[in-house]
């Protein structure tokens, strides 16, 4: 029986995880659920899954959840504050942690799970983007098992030989005969919109992804393709990939979730419906296979699969992320923090869509060469980049 902590349980990935868990009560037991402040969702899930702990980062939300749980006879103990996230991630009894908090807010609890030597299901790509080398070092020191949830990285993982699957961030792609990782992305909702019309994009248009249903931040990142940029950096760390081993391809239908090209000319791909329950079920049960609840692909109804190179004029955030990856940890940490602030400002109606990239670029230019090797340096740079981004957003 796996004992599971879900960080970010009320979000899109957290809820998809619970949908898979619900089908397999004999395999998984929920130990802890965490959220920022969504009481109603958390209450319902506590009553259904009876976890030992529920963490609400927000103190007032924790009080409200405690009150409502008591009223309904729920036995779950409610903790509050950000430190409690790390406690339920590192608890010795816990075997598996789903890291599905959005953004840098998930860094410390994800690292706590890694340090605790857990089977870590990584959805929170920003944590790895910020702390790449330190993160991978910690995986190897603690003996944690790292399984990618991001659909592209999960697809790549499935297409790699077992010796690379079991050696995250340290194996040699070249020695395994891999010539290239082909990272696919849909291109988001504006892939055919004339570039000069992109300034007028509204938050509602940006979060309406054509193929995937996701949280607001990653939906905006998909529209700017910053998401693919973050994934490029994520792939660099997860698979120990050099720039010439990574290629981004726009594939509008989101049927192929990424591919691995081998030196003999073979290309392995993972295909499926655009539903995160597939990678979640894969990682939850790895190396076994379990039902996820996702319908099988019907090839006769698929239609055409098309591919094209990304247009960097349309997607400046993708270019920035690839540059940051080549530049190093300071650049990727600064870029990630700037982007979180810029996306939040865009969603709040305080920044134009195309200005997200301008803010990101300016912050990267100012702070991208800052040293960010230790956790303290990473956190300090994250904070500094946010201040810098906020000042730029105010001027826009
Ligand atoms: P979401 O916005 O739907 O959910 C985020 C979760 O994090 C919620 O439970 C929320 O309560 C929690 N949270 C937010 N701020 C917090 C804070 N300050 N402290 C503690 N908890 C906080 O996001 P999502 O779409 O589920 O994405 C989660 C992560 O998974 C992101 O890193 C995203 O990039 C990644 N991811 C998501 C998808 C997807 O399909 N949604 C696909 C691939 C990767
Ligand atoms: Mg993805």
Short mmCIF file of C-alpha atoms and ligand atoms in Angstrom, two decimals:
data_model
loop_
_atom_site.label_atom_id
_atom_site.label_comp_id
_atom_site.label_asym_id
_atom_site.label_seq_id
_atom_site.Cartn_x
_atom_site.Cartn_y
_atom_site.Cartn_z
CA UNK A 1 0.00 0.00 0.00
CA UNK A 2 1.40 3.39 -1.02
CA UNK A 3 0.89 6.20 1.48
CA UNK A 4 0.42 9.41 -0.47
CA UNK A 5 0.82 13.12 0.21
CA UNK A 6 -0.65 15.43 -2.44
CA UNK A 7 0.83 18.93 -2.41
CA UNK A 8 -1.58 21.23 -4.26
CA UNK A 9 -4.51 18.83 -3.91
CA UNK A 10 -7.22 21.35 -4.85
CA UNK A 11 -5.61 22.28 -8.17
CA UNK A 12 -6.03 20.76 -11.60
CA UNK A 13 -3.25 18.16 -11.15
CA UNK A 14 -4.23 17.48 -7.53
CA UNK A 15 -7.81 16.74 -8.54
CA UNK A 16 -6.74 14.51 -11.44
CA UNK A 17 -4.49 12.63 -9.00
CA UNK A 18 -7.43 12.03 -6.66
CA UNK A 19 -9.48 10.78 -9.64
CA UNK A 20 -6.87 8.10 -10.33
CA UNK A 21 -6.47 7.26 -6.63
CA UNK A 22 -10.27 6.89 -6.29
CA UNK A 23 -10.14 3.96 -8.76
CA UNK A 24 -7.48 2.07 -6.79
CA UNK A 25 -8.32 2.07 -3.08
CA UNK A 26 -6.39 -1.20 -2.64
CA UNK A 27 -3.14 0.44 -3.87
CA UNK A 28 -3.14 4.00 -2.52
CA UNK A 29 -4.07 5.57 0.77
CA UNK A 30 -4.06 9.35 1.14
CA UNK A 31 -1.94 10.50 4.10
CA UNK A 32 -2.14 14.28 3.56
CA UNK A 33 -3.77 16.82 1.26
CA UNK A 34 -2.57 20.41 1.02
CA UNK A 35 -3.91 23.64 -0.48
CA UNK A 36 -3.43 27.34 -0.24
CA UNK A 37 -6.93 28.43 0.79
CA UNK A 38 -9.74 26.56 -1.07
CA UNK A 39 -11.90 25.33 1.83
CA UNK A 40 -14.93 23.84 0.02
CA UNK A 41 -12.88 21.57 -2.26
CA UNK A 42 -10.63 20.50 0.60
CA UNK A 43 -13.58 19.74 2.87
CA UNK A 44 -15.18 17.47 0.27
CA UNK A 45 -11.89 15.63 -0.35
CA UNK A 46 -11.18 15.19 3.37
CA UNK A 47 -14.63 13.68 3.87
CA UNK A 48 -14.14 11.33 0.90
CA UNK A 49 -10.51 10.26 1.40
CA UNK A 50 -10.10 10.67 5.20
CA UNK A 51 -6.44 11.75 5.10
CA UNK A 52 -4.65 11.94 8.45
CA UNK A 53 -3.70 15.59 7.74
CA UNK A 54 -4.98 18.51 5.70
CA UNK A 55 -2.75 21.56 5.35
CA UNK A 56 -4.15 24.98 4.51
CA UNK A 57 -1.33 27.48 4.11
CA UNK A 58 -3.73 30.31 4.88
CA UNK A 59 -4.49 30.49 8.62
CA UNK A 60 -8.08 31.76 8.27
CA UNK A 61 -8.86 29.01 5.74
CA UNK A 62 -7.42 26.42 8.15
CA UNK A 63 -9.73 27.65 10.94
CA UNK A 64 -12.73 27.52 8.63
CA UNK A 65 -11.87 24.00 7.44
CA UNK A 66 -11.44 22.81 11.06
CA UNK A 67 -14.84 24.22 11.96
CA UNK A 68 -16.62 22.65 8.98
CA UNK A 69 -14.87 19.29 9.42
CA UNK A 70 -15.90 19.16 13.08
CA UNK A 71 -19.51 19.92 12.09
CA UNK A 72 -19.52 17.02 9.61
CA UNK A 73 -17.68 14.53 11.80
CA UNK A 74 -14.45 14.48 9.74
CA UNK A 75 -11.42 13.05 11.58
CA UNK A 76 -8.69 14.79 9.53
CA UNK A 77 -6.31 17.00 11.53
CA UNK A 78 -5.89 20.47 10.00
CA UNK A 79 -2.48 22.14 10.02
CA UNK A 80 -1.65 25.62 8.75
CA UNK A 81 1.34 27.57 7.46
CA UNK A 82 3.94 26.87 4.79
CA UNK A 83 6.23 24.83 7.11
CA UNK A 84 3.45 22.24 7.48
CA UNK A 85 3.75 21.56 3.72
CA UNK A 86 7.33 20.37 4.28
CA UNK A 87 6.31 18.30 7.33
CA UNK A 88 3.64 16.29 5.51
CA UNK A 89 5.97 15.85 2.51
CA UNK A 90 8.81 14.48 4.62
CA UNK A 91 6.82 12.41 7.18
CA UNK A 92 8.65 9.02 7.44
CA UNK A 93 5.53 6.89 6.81
CA UNK A 94 4.80 8.62 3.50
CA UNK A 95 6.04 6.66 0.47
CA UNK A 96 4.89 8.89 -2.40
CA UNK A 97 4.55 12.64 -2.82
CA UNK A 98 2.71 14.32 -5.68
CA UNK A 99 4.37 17.76 -6.01
CA UNK A 100 1.60 19.79 -7.66
CA UNK A 101 1.77 23.24 -6.10
CA UNK A 102 2.06 25.92 -8.78
CA UNK A 103 5.23 28.02 -8.96
CA UNK A 104 8.06 28.79 -6.57
CA UNK A 105 5.62 28.35 -3.66
CA UNK A 106 6.19 24.62 -4.13
CA UNK A 107 9.99 24.66 -4.00
CA UNK A 108 10.64 23.90 -0.34
CA UNK A 109 7.98 21.22 0.08
CA UNK A 110 9.08 19.49 -3.14
CA UNK A 111 12.67 19.54 -1.92
CA UNK A 112 11.52 18.22 1.47
CA UNK A 113 10.00 15.21 -0.31
CA UNK A 114 13.21 14.70 -2.29
CA UNK A 115 15.35 14.98 0.83
CA UNK A 116 13.06 12.48 2.55
CA UNK A 117 13.90 9.93 -0.17
CA UNK A 118 10.31 9.62 -1.37
CA UNK A 119 8.95 8.52 -4.70
CA UNK A 120 8.47 12.08 -5.99
CA UNK A 121 5.91 12.69 -8.73
CA UNK A 122 7.01 16.03 -10.13
CA UNK A 123 4.36 18.30 -11.66
CA UNK A 124 5.75 21.50 -10.10
CA UNK A 125 8.23 22.20 -12.92
CA UNK A 126 9.09 25.65 -11.52
CA UNK A 127 10.81 23.95 -8.53
CA UNK A 128 13.20 22.10 -10.83
CA UNK A 129 13.70 25.14 -13.09
CA UNK A 130 14.78 27.19 -10.06
CA UNK A 131 17.04 24.68 -8.39
CA UNK A 132 18.13 22.25 -11.16
CA UNK A 133 21.55 21.04 -10.07
CA UNK A 134 20.84 21.20 -6.35
CA UNK A 135 17.57 19.30 -6.91
CA UNK A 136 19.23 16.50 -8.91
CA UNK A 137 22.12 16.26 -6.41
CA UNK A 138 19.58 15.88 -3.61
CA UNK A 139 17.74 13.12 -5.52
CA UNK A 140 20.97 11.15 -5.73
CA UNK A 141 22.03 11.78 -2.16
CA UNK A 142 18.68 10.78 -0.66
CA UNK A 143 17.86 7.93 -3.03
CA UNK A 144 14.52 9.51 -3.95
CA UNK A 145 12.80 8.18 -7.04
CA UNK A 146 11.93 10.97 -9.46
CA UNK A 147 9.03 10.48 -11.87
CA UNK A 148 7.96 13.26 -14.26
CA UNK A 149 4.27 14.18 -14.41
CA UNK A 150 4.52 16.90 -17.04
CA UNK A 151 2.99 15.07 -20.02
CA UNK A 152 6.00 15.74 -22.28
CA UNK A 153 8.59 14.60 -19.76
CA UNK A 154 6.49 11.62 -18.80
CA UNK A 155 6.30 10.72 -22.51
CA UNK A 156 10.08 11.12 -22.92
CA UNK A 157 10.68 9.07 -19.77
CA UNK A 158 8.50 6.28 -21.18
CA UNK A 159 10.51 6.32 -24.45
CA UNK A 160 13.92 6.09 -22.71
CA UNK A 161 15.69 2.84 -21.75
CA UNK A 162 15.33 1.64 -18.14
CA UNK A 163 18.90 2.53 -17.16
CA UNK A 164 18.20 6.20 -17.93
CA UNK A 165 14.80 6.09 -16.22
CA UNK A 166 16.53 4.97 -13.04
CA UNK A 167 19.30 7.57 -13.22
CA UNK A 168 17.53 10.96 -13.39
CA UNK A 169 19.70 13.84 -14.52
CA UNK A 170 22.90 11.80 -14.51
CA UNK A 171 22.70 9.25 -17.34
CA UNK A 172 24.34 9.72 -20.75
CA UNK A 173 21.83 10.13 -23.58
CA UNK A 174 24.62 9.64 -26.16
CA UNK A 175 25.79 6.35 -24.60
CA UNK A 176 22.19 5.11 -24.65
CA UNK A 177 22.08 5.87 -28.39
CA UNK A 178 19.73 8.85 -28.04
CA UNK A 179 20.44 11.55 -30.62
CA UNK A 180 17.61 13.95 -29.74
CA UNK A 181 14.69 14.62 -27.45
CA UNK A 182 11.79 16.10 -29.42
CA UNK A 183 9.72 18.21 -27.04
CA UNK A 184 6.29 18.85 -28.55
CA UNK A 185 3.85 21.64 -27.70
CA UNK A 186 0.50 22.66 -29.12
CA UNK A 187 1.49 26.30 -29.67
CA UNK A 188 -1.40 27.41 -27.44
CA UNK A 189 -4.58 29.27 -28.41
CA UNK A 190 -2.80 31.98 -30.47
CA UNK A 191 -0.71 29.89 -32.81
CA UNK A 192 -2.57 31.26 -35.85
CA UNK A 193 -3.38 34.78 -34.51
CA UNK A 194 -1.50 37.53 -36.41
CA UNK A 195 1.45 38.57 -34.20
CA UNK A 196 0.45 42.27 -34.25
CA UNK A 197 -2.95 41.36 -32.72
CA UNK A 198 -1.41 39.63 -29.70
CA UNK A 199 -1.16 42.88 -27.68
CA UNK A 200 -4.96 42.87 -27.34
CA UNK A 201 -5.25 39.35 -25.93
CA UNK A 202 -7.40 39.20 -22.75
CA UNK A 203 -6.87 36.87 -19.75
CA UNK A 204 -10.07 34.95 -20.63
CA UNK A 205 -8.76 34.30 -24.17
CA UNK A 206 -5.33 33.31 -22.88
CA UNK A 207 -6.57 30.72 -20.36
CA UNK A 208 -8.87 29.03 -22.92
CA UNK A 209 -6.43 26.34 -24.07
CA UNK A 210 -7.59 24.45 -27.18
CA UNK A 211 -6.51 20.95 -25.99
CA UNK A 212 -5.79 20.86 -22.24
CA UNK A 213 -7.73 21.95 -19.15
CA UNK A 214 -5.23 23.37 -16.61
CA UNK A 215 -4.72 25.96 -13.86
CA UNK A 216 -4.60 29.67 -14.86
CA UNK A 217 -0.82 30.19 -14.57
CA UNK A 218 0.21 27.27 -16.77
CA UNK A 219 -2.56 28.15 -19.23
CA UNK A 220 -1.07 31.63 -19.75
CA UNK A 221 2.39 30.05 -19.95
CA UNK A 222 1.08 27.78 -22.70
CA UNK A 223 -0.22 30.77 -24.63
CA UNK A 224 3.18 32.55 -24.48
CA UNK A 225 5.00 29.19 -24.83
CA UNK A 226 6.91 30.10 -21.68
CA UNK A 227 5.53 26.74 -20.57
CA UNK A 228 7.54 25.03 -23.33
CA UNK A 229 10.54 27.13 -22.30
CA UNK A 230 10.21 26.00 -18.67
CA UNK A 231 9.81 22.44 -19.98
CA UNK A 232 12.97 22.80 -22.06
CA UNK A 233 14.85 23.69 -18.86
CA UNK A 234 13.04 20.89 -16.99
CA UNK A 235 14.14 18.40 -19.69
CA UNK A 236 17.71 19.66 -19.49
CA UNK A 237 17.83 18.67 -15.80
CA UNK A 238 15.67 15.53 -15.84
CA UNK A 239 17.46 13.92 -18.78
CA UNK A 240 20.92 15.52 -18.57
CA UNK A 241 20.35 16.93 -22.06
CA UNK A 242 22.73 19.29 -23.86
CA UNK A 243 21.28 22.07 -26.07
CA UNK A 244 21.95 20.10 -29.26
CA UNK A 245 20.01 17.14 -27.77
CA UNK A 246 16.82 19.18 -27.25
CA UNK A 247 14.43 20.37 -29.96
CA UNK A 248 11.04 22.05 -29.57
CA UNK A 249 8.37 21.16 -32.13
CA UNK A 250 4.90 22.67 -32.47
CA UNK A 251 2.33 19.88 -32.82
CA UNK A 252 -1.15 21.50 -32.69
CA UNK A 253 -3.16 18.30 -32.09
CA UNK A 254 -1.43 17.30 -28.79
CA UNK A 255 -1.73 13.60 -29.64
CA UNK A 256 1.99 12.86 -29.53
CA UNK A 257 3.17 14.03 -26.12
CA UNK A 258 6.89 14.02 -27.06
CA UNK A 259 9.42 11.76 -28.76
CA UNK A 260 12.93 10.35 -28.49
CA UNK A 261 15.08 9.97 -31.59
CA UNK A 262 17.81 7.32 -31.60
CA UNK A 263 21.07 7.21 -33.54
CA UNK A 264 19.85 4.34 -35.73
CA UNK A 265 17.02 6.54 -37.06
CA UNK A 266 14.28 5.10 -34.83
CA UNK A 267 11.90 7.55 -33.20
CA UNK A 268 9.87 6.43 -30.16
CA UNK A 269 6.79 8.45 -29.26
CA UNK A 270 4.18 8.28 -26.54
CA UNK A 271 0.63 9.04 -27.71
CA UNK A 272 -2.62 9.47 -25.87
CA UNK A 273 -5.57 11.70 -25.11
CA UNK A 274 -4.60 15.12 -23.73
CA UNK A 275 -5.56 14.12 -20.19
CA UNK A 276 -3.13 14.35 -17.26
CA UNK A 277 -4.64 11.25 -15.64
CA UNK A 278 -2.49 9.16 -18.03
CA UNK A 279 0.94 10.43 -16.88
CA UNK A 280 -0.34 10.54 -13.28
CA UNK A 281 -1.42 6.88 -13.39
CA UNK A 282 1.86 5.95 -15.07
CA UNK A 283 3.95 7.59 -12.36
CA UNK A 284 1.75 6.41 -9.47
CA UNK A 285 2.09 2.77 -10.48
CA UNK A 286 5.49 2.72 -12.25
CA UNK A 287 6.74 0.27 -13.40
CA UNK A 288 3.27 -1.36 -13.31
CA UNK A 289 0.38 -0.10 -15.46
CA UNK A 290 -3.02 0.70 -13.98
CA UNK A 291 -6.32 2.04 -15.33
CA UNK A 292 -6.42 5.85 -15.36
CA UNK A 293 -9.96 6.47 -16.50
CA UNK A 294 -8.75 7.99 -19.78
CA UNK A 295 -10.50 6.81 -22.96
CA UNK A 296 -8.31 4.95 -25.47
CA UNK A 297 -7.20 6.78 -28.61
CA UNK A 298 -9.34 6.05 -31.64
CA UNK A 299 -6.90 6.27 -34.55
CA UNK A 300 -9.65 6.25 -37.15
CA UNK A 301 -11.01 9.48 -35.69
CA UNK A 302 -7.67 11.25 -35.17
CA UNK A 303 -7.29 13.02 -38.47
CA UNK A 304 -4.07 14.68 -39.47
CA UNK A 305 -1.05 15.06 -37.20
CA UNK A 306 1.05 18.09 -38.14
CA UNK A 307 4.37 19.54 -36.98
CA UNK A 308 6.23 22.81 -37.43
CA UNK A 309 9.18 24.69 -35.98
CA UNK A 310 8.22 27.32 -33.38
CA UNK A 311 8.20 30.92 -34.62
CA UNK A 312 10.38 32.80 -32.12
CA UNK A 313 8.84 36.19 -33.09
CA UNK A 314 5.46 34.88 -31.95
CA UNK A 315 6.91 33.24 -28.83
CA UNK A 316 9.67 35.48 -27.40
CA UNK A 317 9.30 33.78 -23.98
CA UNK A 318 10.40 30.47 -25.51
CA UNK A 319 13.52 32.10 -26.94
CA UNK A 320 14.28 33.69 -23.55
CA UNK A 321 13.97 30.38 -21.72
CA UNK A 322 16.29 28.61 -24.17
CA UNK A 323 18.82 31.44 -23.72
CA UNK A 324 18.44 31.28 -19.93
CA UNK A 325 19.03 27.54 -19.98
CA UNK A 326 22.32 28.03 -21.84
CA UNK A 327 23.30 30.85 -19.49
CA UNK A 328 22.79 28.97 -16.19
CA UNK A 329 20.97 28.78 -12.88
CA UNK A 330 20.93 32.54 -12.19
CA UNK A 331 19.19 33.23 -15.49
CA UNK A 332 16.62 30.45 -15.14
CA UNK A 333 15.77 31.39 -11.53
CA UNK A 334 15.42 35.10 -12.40
CA UNK A 335 13.34 34.32 -15.50
CA UNK A 336 11.00 32.00 -13.59
CA UNK A 337 10.37 34.56 -10.84
CA UNK A 338 9.84 37.44 -13.30
CA UNK A 339 7.42 35.30 -15.28
CA UNK A 340 5.36 34.39 -12.21
CA UNK A 341 4.98 38.09 -11.39
CA UNK A 342 4.27 39.09 -14.99
CA UNK A 343 1.65 36.37 -15.47
CA UNK A 344 -0.07 37.31 -12.19
CA UNK A 345 -0.13 40.96 -13.34
CA UNK A 346 -1.52 39.95 -16.75
CA UNK A 347 -4.26 37.85 -15.10
CA UNK A 348 -5.11 40.82 -12.85
CA UNK A 349 -5.47 43.08 -15.90
CA UNK A 350 -2.36 45.11 -15.03
CA UNK A 351 -0.09 44.08 -17.90
CA UNK A 352 -0.52 43.50 -21.66
CA UNK A 353 -0.04 39.98 -22.96
CA UNK A 354 3.07 40.81 -25.01
CA UNK A 355 4.57 42.79 -22.11
CA UNK A 356 5.00 39.51 -20.19
CA UNK A 357 7.99 38.80 -22.43
CA UNK A 358 9.36 42.36 -22.11
CA UNK A 359 9.29 42.16 -18.30
CA UNK A 360 10.90 38.72 -18.38
CA UNK A 361 13.65 39.87 -20.73
CA UNK A 362 14.44 43.01 -18.73
CA UNK A 363 14.68 41.08 -15.44
CA UNK A 364 16.84 38.41 -17.05
CA UNK A 365 19.18 41.08 -18.42
CA UNK A 366 19.48 42.75 -15.03
CA UNK A 367 19.83 39.69 -12.81
CA UNK A 368 20.56 36.73 -15.09
CA UNK A 369 24.24 36.47 -14.22
CA UNK A 370 23.66 36.43 -10.43
CA UNK A 371 25.11 33.39 -8.68
CA UNK A 372 22.39 30.93 -7.63
CA UNK A 373 24.00 27.68 -6.53
CA UNK A 374 22.90 27.28 -2.89
CA UNK A 375 19.29 27.24 -1.72
CA UNK A 376 19.80 30.57 0.09
CA UNK A 377 21.15 32.16 -3.10
CA UNK A 378 18.26 30.76 -5.16
CA UNK A 379 15.64 32.09 -2.73
CA UNK A 380 17.35 35.49 -2.49
CA UNK A 381 17.53 35.80 -6.29
CA UNK A 382 13.89 34.72 -6.64
CA UNK A 383 12.91 37.55 -4.26
CA UNK A 384 15.10 40.11 -5.98
CA UNK A 385 13.77 39.20 -9.43
CA UNK A 386 10.20 39.59 -8.16
CA UNK A 387 10.93 43.09 -6.86
CA UNK A 388 12.57 44.01 -10.14
CA UNK A 389 9.62 42.62 -12.14
CA UNK A 390 7.06 44.41 -9.93
CA UNK A 391 8.84 47.74 -10.46
CA UNK A 392 8.82 47.19 -14.25
CA UNK A 393 5.14 46.18 -14.22
CA UNK A 394 4.24 49.39 -12.39
CA UNK A 395 5.90 51.43 -15.16
CA UNK A 396 3.95 49.67 -17.94
P1 LIG B 1 -3.64 25.03 -10.12
O1 LIG B 1 -3.58 26.50 -10.10
O2 LIG B 1 -4.85 24.37 -10.68
O3 LIG B 1 -3.42 24.44 -8.63
C1 LIG B 1 -2.39 24.88 -7.83
C2 LIG B 1 -2.42 24.22 -6.46
O4 LIG B 1 -1.35 24.80 -5.68
C3 LIG B 1 -3.70 24.44 -5.68
O5 LIG B 1 -3.99 23.31 -4.88
C4 LIG B 1 -3.36 25.62 -4.75
O6 LIG B 1 -4.09 25.61 -3.54
C5 LIG B 1 -1.89 25.36 -4.49
N1 LIG B 1 -1.17 26.62 -4.20
C6 LIG B 1 -1.20 27.77 -4.92
N2 LIG B 1 -0.44 28.71 -4.33
C7 LIG B 1 0.09 28.14 -3.22
C8 LIG B 1 0.93 28.61 -2.19
N3 LIG B 1 1.41 29.87 -2.17
N4 LIG B 1 1.27 27.74 -1.19
C9 LIG B 1 0.79 26.49 -1.19
N5 LIG B 1 -0.03 25.98 -2.12
C10 LIG B 1 -0.38 26.81 -3.13
O7 LIG B 1 -2.33 24.52 -10.90
P2 LIG B 1 -2.14 23.21 -11.79
O8 LIG B 1 -2.57 23.49 -13.18
O9 LIG B 1 -2.67 22.02 -11.08
O10 LIG B 1 -0.53 23.12 -11.84
C11 LIG B 1 0.22 22.67 -10.75
C12 LIG B 1 1.65 22.42 -11.21
O11 LIG B 1 1.64 21.36 -12.17
C13 LIG B 1 2.28 23.62 -11.92
O12 LIG B 1 3.65 23.68 -11.62
C14 LIG B 1 2.10 23.29 -13.40
O13 LIG B 1 3.10 23.86 -14.21
C15 LIG B 1 2.23 21.78 -13.38
N6 LIG B 1 1.55 21.12 -14.50
C16 LIG B 1 0.20 21.23 -14.64
C17 LIG B 1 -0.46 20.61 -15.70
C18 LIG B 1 -1.95 20.67 -15.83
O14 LIG B 1 -2.49 20.04 -16.74
N7 LIG B 1 -2.67 21.40 -15.01
C19 LIG B 1 0.29 19.91 -16.65
C20 LIG B 1 1.67 19.81 -16.48
C21 LIG B 1 2.29 20.43 -15.41
MG1 LIG B 2 3.59 19.94 -20.21
#
